[in-house]
Coordinates of N, CA and C and ligand atoms in Angstrom, one line a residue:
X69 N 40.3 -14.7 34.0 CA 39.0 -14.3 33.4 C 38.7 -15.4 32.3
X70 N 37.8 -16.0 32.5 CA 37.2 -17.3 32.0 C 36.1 -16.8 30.7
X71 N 35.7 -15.8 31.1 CA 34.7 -14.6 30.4 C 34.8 -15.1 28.8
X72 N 33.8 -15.8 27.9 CA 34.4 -15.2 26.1 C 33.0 -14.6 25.7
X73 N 33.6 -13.6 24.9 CA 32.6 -13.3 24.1 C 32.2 -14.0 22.7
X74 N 31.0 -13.5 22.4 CA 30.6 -14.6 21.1 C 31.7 -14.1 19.7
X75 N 32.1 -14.6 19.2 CA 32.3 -14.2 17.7 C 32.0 -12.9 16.6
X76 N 33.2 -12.0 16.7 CA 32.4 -10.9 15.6 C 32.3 -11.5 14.3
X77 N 31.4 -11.0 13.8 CA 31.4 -12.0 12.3 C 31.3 -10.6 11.3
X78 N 32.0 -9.4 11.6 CA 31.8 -8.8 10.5 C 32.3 -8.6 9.4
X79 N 32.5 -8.0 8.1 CA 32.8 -8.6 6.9 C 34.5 -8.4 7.0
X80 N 34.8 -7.4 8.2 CA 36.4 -6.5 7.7 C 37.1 -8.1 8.6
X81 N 36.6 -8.7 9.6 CA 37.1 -10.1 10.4 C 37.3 -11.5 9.2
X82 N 35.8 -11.2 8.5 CA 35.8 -12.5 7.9 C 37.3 -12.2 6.3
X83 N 37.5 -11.2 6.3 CA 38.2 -10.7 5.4 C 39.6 -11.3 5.8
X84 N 39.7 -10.4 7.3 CA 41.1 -11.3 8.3 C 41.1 -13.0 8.6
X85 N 40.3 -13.3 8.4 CA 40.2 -14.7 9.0 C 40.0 -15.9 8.2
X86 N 39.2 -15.3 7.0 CA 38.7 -16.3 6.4 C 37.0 -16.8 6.5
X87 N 36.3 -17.6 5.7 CA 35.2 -17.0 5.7 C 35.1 -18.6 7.0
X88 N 33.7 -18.4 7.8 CA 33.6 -19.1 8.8 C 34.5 -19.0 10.1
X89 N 35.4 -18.6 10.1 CA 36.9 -19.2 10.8 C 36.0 -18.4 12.5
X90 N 36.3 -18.6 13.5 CA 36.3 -17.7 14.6 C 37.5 -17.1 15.0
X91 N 36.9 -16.0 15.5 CA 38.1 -14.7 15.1 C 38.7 -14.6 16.5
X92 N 38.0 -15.4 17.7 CA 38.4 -15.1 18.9 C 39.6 -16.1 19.6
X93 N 40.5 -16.1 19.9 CA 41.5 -16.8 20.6 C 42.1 -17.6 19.9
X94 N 41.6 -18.2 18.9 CA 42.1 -19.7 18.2 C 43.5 -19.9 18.3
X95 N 43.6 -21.1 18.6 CA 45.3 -21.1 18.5 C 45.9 -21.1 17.1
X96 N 47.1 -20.6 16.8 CA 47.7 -20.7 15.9 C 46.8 -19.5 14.8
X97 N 46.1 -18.7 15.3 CA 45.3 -18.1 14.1 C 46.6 -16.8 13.6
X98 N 46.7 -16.3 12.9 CA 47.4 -15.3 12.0 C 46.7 -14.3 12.2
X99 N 47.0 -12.8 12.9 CA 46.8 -12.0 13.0 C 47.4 -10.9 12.7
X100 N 46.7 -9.5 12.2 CA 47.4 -8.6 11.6 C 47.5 -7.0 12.6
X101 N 48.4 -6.5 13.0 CA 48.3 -5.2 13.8 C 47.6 -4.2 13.3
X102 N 48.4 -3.9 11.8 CA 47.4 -2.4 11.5 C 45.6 -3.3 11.3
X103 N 45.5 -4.3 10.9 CA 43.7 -4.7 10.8 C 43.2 -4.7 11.7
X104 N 44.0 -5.0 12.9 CA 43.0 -4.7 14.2 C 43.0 -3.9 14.9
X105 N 44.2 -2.5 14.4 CA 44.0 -1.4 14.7 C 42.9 -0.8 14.4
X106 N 42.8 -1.0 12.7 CA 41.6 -0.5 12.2 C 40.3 -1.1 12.7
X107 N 40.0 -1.8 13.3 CA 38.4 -2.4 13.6 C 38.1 -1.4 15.0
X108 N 38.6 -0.9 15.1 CA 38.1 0.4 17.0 C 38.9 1.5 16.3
X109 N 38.6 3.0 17.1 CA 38.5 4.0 17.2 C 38.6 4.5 18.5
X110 N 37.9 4.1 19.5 CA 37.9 4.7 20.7 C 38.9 4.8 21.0
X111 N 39.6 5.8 21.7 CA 40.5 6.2 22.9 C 40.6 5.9 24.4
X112 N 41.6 5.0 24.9 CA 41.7 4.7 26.2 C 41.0 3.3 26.5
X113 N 40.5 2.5 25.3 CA 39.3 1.3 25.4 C 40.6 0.1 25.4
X114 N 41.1 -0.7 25.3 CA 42.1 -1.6 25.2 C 41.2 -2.6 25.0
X115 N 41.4 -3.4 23.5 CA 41.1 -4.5 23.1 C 42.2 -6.0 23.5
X116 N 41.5 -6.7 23.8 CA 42.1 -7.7 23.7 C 42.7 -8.7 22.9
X117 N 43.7 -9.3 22.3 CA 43.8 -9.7 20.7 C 44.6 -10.7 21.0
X118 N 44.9 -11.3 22.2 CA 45.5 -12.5 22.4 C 45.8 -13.0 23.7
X119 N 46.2 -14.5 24.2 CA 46.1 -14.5 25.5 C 47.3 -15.9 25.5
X120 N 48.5 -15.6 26.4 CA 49.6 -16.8 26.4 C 49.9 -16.8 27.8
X121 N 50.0 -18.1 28.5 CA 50.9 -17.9 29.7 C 50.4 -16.9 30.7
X122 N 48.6 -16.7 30.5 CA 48.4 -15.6 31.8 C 48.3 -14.3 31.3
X123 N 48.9 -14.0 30.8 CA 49.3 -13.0 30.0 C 48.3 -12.3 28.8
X124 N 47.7 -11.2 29.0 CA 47.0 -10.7 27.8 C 48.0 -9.6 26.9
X125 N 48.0 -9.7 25.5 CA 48.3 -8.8 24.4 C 47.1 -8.1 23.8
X126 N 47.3 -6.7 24.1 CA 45.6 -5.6 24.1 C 46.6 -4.6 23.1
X127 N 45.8 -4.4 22.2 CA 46.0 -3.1 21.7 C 44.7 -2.1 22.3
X128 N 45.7 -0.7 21.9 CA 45.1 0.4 22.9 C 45.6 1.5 21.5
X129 N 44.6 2.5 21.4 CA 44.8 3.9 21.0 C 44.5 5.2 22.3
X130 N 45.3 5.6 22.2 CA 45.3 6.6 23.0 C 45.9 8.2 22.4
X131 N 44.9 9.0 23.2 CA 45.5 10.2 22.6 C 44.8 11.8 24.2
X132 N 45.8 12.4 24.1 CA 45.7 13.3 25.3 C 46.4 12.4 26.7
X133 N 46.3 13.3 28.2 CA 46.7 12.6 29.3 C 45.8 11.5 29.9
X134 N 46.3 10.3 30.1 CA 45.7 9.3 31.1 C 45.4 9.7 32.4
X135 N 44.9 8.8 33.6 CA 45.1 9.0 34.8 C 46.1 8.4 35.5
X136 N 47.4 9.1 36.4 CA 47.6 8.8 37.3 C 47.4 7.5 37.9
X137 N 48.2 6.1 37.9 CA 47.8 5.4 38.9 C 49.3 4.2 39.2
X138 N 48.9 3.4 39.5 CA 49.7 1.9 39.5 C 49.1 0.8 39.7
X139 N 50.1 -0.4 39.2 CA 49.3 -1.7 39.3 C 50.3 -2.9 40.5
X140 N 49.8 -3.1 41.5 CA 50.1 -3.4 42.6 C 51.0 -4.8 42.3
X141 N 50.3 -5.7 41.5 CA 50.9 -6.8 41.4 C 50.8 -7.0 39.9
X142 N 51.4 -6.2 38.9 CA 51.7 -6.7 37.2 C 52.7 -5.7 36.9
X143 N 53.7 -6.1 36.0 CA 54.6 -5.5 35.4 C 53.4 -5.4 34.6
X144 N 53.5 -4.0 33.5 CA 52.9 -3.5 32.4 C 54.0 -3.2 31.0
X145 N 53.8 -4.0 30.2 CA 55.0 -3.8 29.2 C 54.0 -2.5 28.0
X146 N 54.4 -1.3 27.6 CA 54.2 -0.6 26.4 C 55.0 -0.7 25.4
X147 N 54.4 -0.9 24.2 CA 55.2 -0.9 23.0 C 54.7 -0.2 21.8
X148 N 55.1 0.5 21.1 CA 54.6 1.8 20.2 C 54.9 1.4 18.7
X149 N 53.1 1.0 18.4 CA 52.9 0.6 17.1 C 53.0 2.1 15.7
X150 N 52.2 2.9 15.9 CA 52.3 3.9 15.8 C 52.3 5.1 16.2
X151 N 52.9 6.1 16.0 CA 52.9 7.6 16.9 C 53.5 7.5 17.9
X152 N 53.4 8.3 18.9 CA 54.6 8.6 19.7 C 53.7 8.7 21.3
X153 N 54.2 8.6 22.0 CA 53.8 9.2 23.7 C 54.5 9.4 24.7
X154 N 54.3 9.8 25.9 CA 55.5 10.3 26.7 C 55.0 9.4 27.9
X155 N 55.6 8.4 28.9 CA 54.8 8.2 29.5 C 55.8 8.6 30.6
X156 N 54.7 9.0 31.9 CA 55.5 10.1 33.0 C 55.2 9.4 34.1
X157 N 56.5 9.6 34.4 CA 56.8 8.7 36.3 C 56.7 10.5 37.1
X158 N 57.2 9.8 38.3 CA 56.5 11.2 39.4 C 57.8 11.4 39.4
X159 N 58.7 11.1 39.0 CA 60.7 11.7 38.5 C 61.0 11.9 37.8
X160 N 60.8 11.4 36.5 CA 61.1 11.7 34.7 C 59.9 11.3 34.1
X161 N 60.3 11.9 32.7 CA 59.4 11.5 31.5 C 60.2 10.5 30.7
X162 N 59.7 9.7 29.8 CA 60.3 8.8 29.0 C 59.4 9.1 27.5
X163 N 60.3 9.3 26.5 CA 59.8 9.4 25.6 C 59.5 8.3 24.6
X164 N 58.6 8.1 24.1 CA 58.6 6.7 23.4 C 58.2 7.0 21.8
X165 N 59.0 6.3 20.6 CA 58.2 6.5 19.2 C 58.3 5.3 19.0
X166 N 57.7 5.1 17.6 CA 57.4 3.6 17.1 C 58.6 2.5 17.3
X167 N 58.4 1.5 17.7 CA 59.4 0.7 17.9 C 60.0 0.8 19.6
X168 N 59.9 1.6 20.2 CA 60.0 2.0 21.3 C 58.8 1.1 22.1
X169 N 59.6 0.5 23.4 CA 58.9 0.0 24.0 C 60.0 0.0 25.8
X170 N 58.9 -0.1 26.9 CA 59.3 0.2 28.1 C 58.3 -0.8 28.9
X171 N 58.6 -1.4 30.1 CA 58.2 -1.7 30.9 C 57.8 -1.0 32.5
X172 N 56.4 -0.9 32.7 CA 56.5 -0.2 33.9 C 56.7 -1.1 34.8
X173 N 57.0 -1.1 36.5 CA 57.1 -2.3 37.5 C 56.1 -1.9 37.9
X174 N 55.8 -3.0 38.0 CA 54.6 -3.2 39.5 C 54.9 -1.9 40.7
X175 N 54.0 -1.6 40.6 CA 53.9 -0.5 42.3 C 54.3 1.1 41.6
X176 N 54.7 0.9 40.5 CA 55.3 2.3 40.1 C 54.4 3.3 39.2
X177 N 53.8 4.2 40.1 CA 53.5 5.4 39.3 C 53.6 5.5 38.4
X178 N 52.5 5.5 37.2 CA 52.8 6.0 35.9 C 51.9 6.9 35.1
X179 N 51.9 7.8 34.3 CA 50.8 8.1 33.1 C 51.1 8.3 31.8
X180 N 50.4 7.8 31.2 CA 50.7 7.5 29.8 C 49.8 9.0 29.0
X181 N 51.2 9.9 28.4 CA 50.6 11.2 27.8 C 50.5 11.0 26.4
X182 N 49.2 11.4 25.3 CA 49.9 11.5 23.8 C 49.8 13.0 23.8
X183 N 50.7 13.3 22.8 CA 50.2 14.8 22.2 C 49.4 14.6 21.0
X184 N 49.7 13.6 20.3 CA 48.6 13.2 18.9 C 48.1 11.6 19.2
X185 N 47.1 11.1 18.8 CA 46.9 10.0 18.6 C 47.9 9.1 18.5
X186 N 48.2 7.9 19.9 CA 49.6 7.1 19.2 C 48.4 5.0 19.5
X187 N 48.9 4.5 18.6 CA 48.9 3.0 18.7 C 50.0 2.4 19.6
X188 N 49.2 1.4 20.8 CA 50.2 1.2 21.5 C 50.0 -0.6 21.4
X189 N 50.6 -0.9 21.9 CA 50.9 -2.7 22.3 C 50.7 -3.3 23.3
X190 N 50.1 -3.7 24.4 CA 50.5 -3.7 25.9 C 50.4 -5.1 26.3
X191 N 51.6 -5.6 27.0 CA 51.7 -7.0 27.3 C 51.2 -6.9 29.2
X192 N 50.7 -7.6 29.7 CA 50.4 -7.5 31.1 C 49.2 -8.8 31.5
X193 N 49.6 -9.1 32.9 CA 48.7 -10.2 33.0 C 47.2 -10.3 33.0
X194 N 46.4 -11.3 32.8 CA 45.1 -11.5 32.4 C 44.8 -10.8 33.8
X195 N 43.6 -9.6 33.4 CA 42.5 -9.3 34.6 C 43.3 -8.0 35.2
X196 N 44.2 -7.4 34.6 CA 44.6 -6.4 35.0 C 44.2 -5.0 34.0
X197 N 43.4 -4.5 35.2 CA 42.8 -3.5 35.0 C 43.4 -2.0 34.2
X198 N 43.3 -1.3 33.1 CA 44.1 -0.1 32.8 C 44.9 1.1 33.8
X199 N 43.5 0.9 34.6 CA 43.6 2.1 35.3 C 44.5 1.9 36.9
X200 N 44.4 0.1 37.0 CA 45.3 -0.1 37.8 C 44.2 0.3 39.4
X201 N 45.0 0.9 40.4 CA 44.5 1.0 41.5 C 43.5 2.1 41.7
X202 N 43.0 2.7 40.5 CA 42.3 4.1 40.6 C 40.8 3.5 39.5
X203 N 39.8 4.1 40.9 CA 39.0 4.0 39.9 C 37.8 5.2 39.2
X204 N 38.0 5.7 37.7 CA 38.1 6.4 36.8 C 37.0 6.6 35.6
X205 N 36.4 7.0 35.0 CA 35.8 7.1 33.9 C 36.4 6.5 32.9
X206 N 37.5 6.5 32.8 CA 38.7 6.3 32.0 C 38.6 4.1 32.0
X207 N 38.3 3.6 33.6 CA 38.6 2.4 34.2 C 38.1 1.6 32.6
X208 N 38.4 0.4 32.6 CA 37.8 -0.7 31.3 C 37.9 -1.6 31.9
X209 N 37.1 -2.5 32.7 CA 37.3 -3.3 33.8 C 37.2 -4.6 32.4
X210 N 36.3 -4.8 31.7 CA 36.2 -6.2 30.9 C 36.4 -6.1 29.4
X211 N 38.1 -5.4 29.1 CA 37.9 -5.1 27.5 C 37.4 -6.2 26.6
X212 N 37.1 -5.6 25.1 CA 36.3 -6.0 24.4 C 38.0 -7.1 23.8
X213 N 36.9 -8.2 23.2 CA 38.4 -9.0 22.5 C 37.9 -8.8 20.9
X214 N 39.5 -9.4 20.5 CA 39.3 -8.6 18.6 C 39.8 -10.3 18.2
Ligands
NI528 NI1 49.2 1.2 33.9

């Protein structure tokens, strides 16, 4: 995904960034987790906040059950910024709190449950969809980047 969007220039960015700076992809730029936690709210939206090797780094808030699905061809790495979640294969649950991090495989069943609002981390390659092979209300085919 070749896709950029323009530049947010709003004051809480220029605050992170510095005044002029562009807040999108720059190499070498300094970024903060809880500040770009704070810039969204939505649930189930996954931002994008960096890109290496193919590879996108999205933060995501999530809270209640996901949908059911898999991703045919990406490992999906979760890593728990804040709060906690359960994410559920069609065999076990796996519990996850802060610092806690799991990798799903490719092809494998998953759903990601919260019981409260949790901050998550998610490493997975560029162009891979949340929702994976199902498509959802829930789907975010072109997240927003931070
Ligand atoms: Ni997934």
């Amino acid at each position: 995904m070749e896709e950029t969007q323009p530049p947010e220039t709003g004051d809480s960015l220029r605050a992170l960034n510095g005044p002029g700076e562009c807040a999108t992809m720059e190499p070498a730029l300094k970024k903060n987790l809880d500040a770009l936690f704070d810039q969204f709210s939505e649930h189930w939206s996954p931002r994008i906040v960096a890109e290496l090797n193919g590879q996108h780094v999205k933060l995501v808030k999530f809270q209640g059950p996901f949908v059911w699905h898999q991703h045919d061809d990406a490992d999906e790495m979760f890593l728990v910024h804040r709060g906690s979640f359960r994410m559920e294969f069609r065999d076990r649950h796996v519990e996850l709190g802060v610092g806690d991090f799991l990798v799903v495989p490719r092809g494998v069943e998953h759903r990601p449950v919260a019981d409260a609002e949790v901050e998550v981390i998610l490493f997975e390659p560029a162009g891979t969809v949340n929702t994976g092979d199902v498509a959802d209300e829930k789907t975010v085919a072109e997240p927003e980047r931070l």
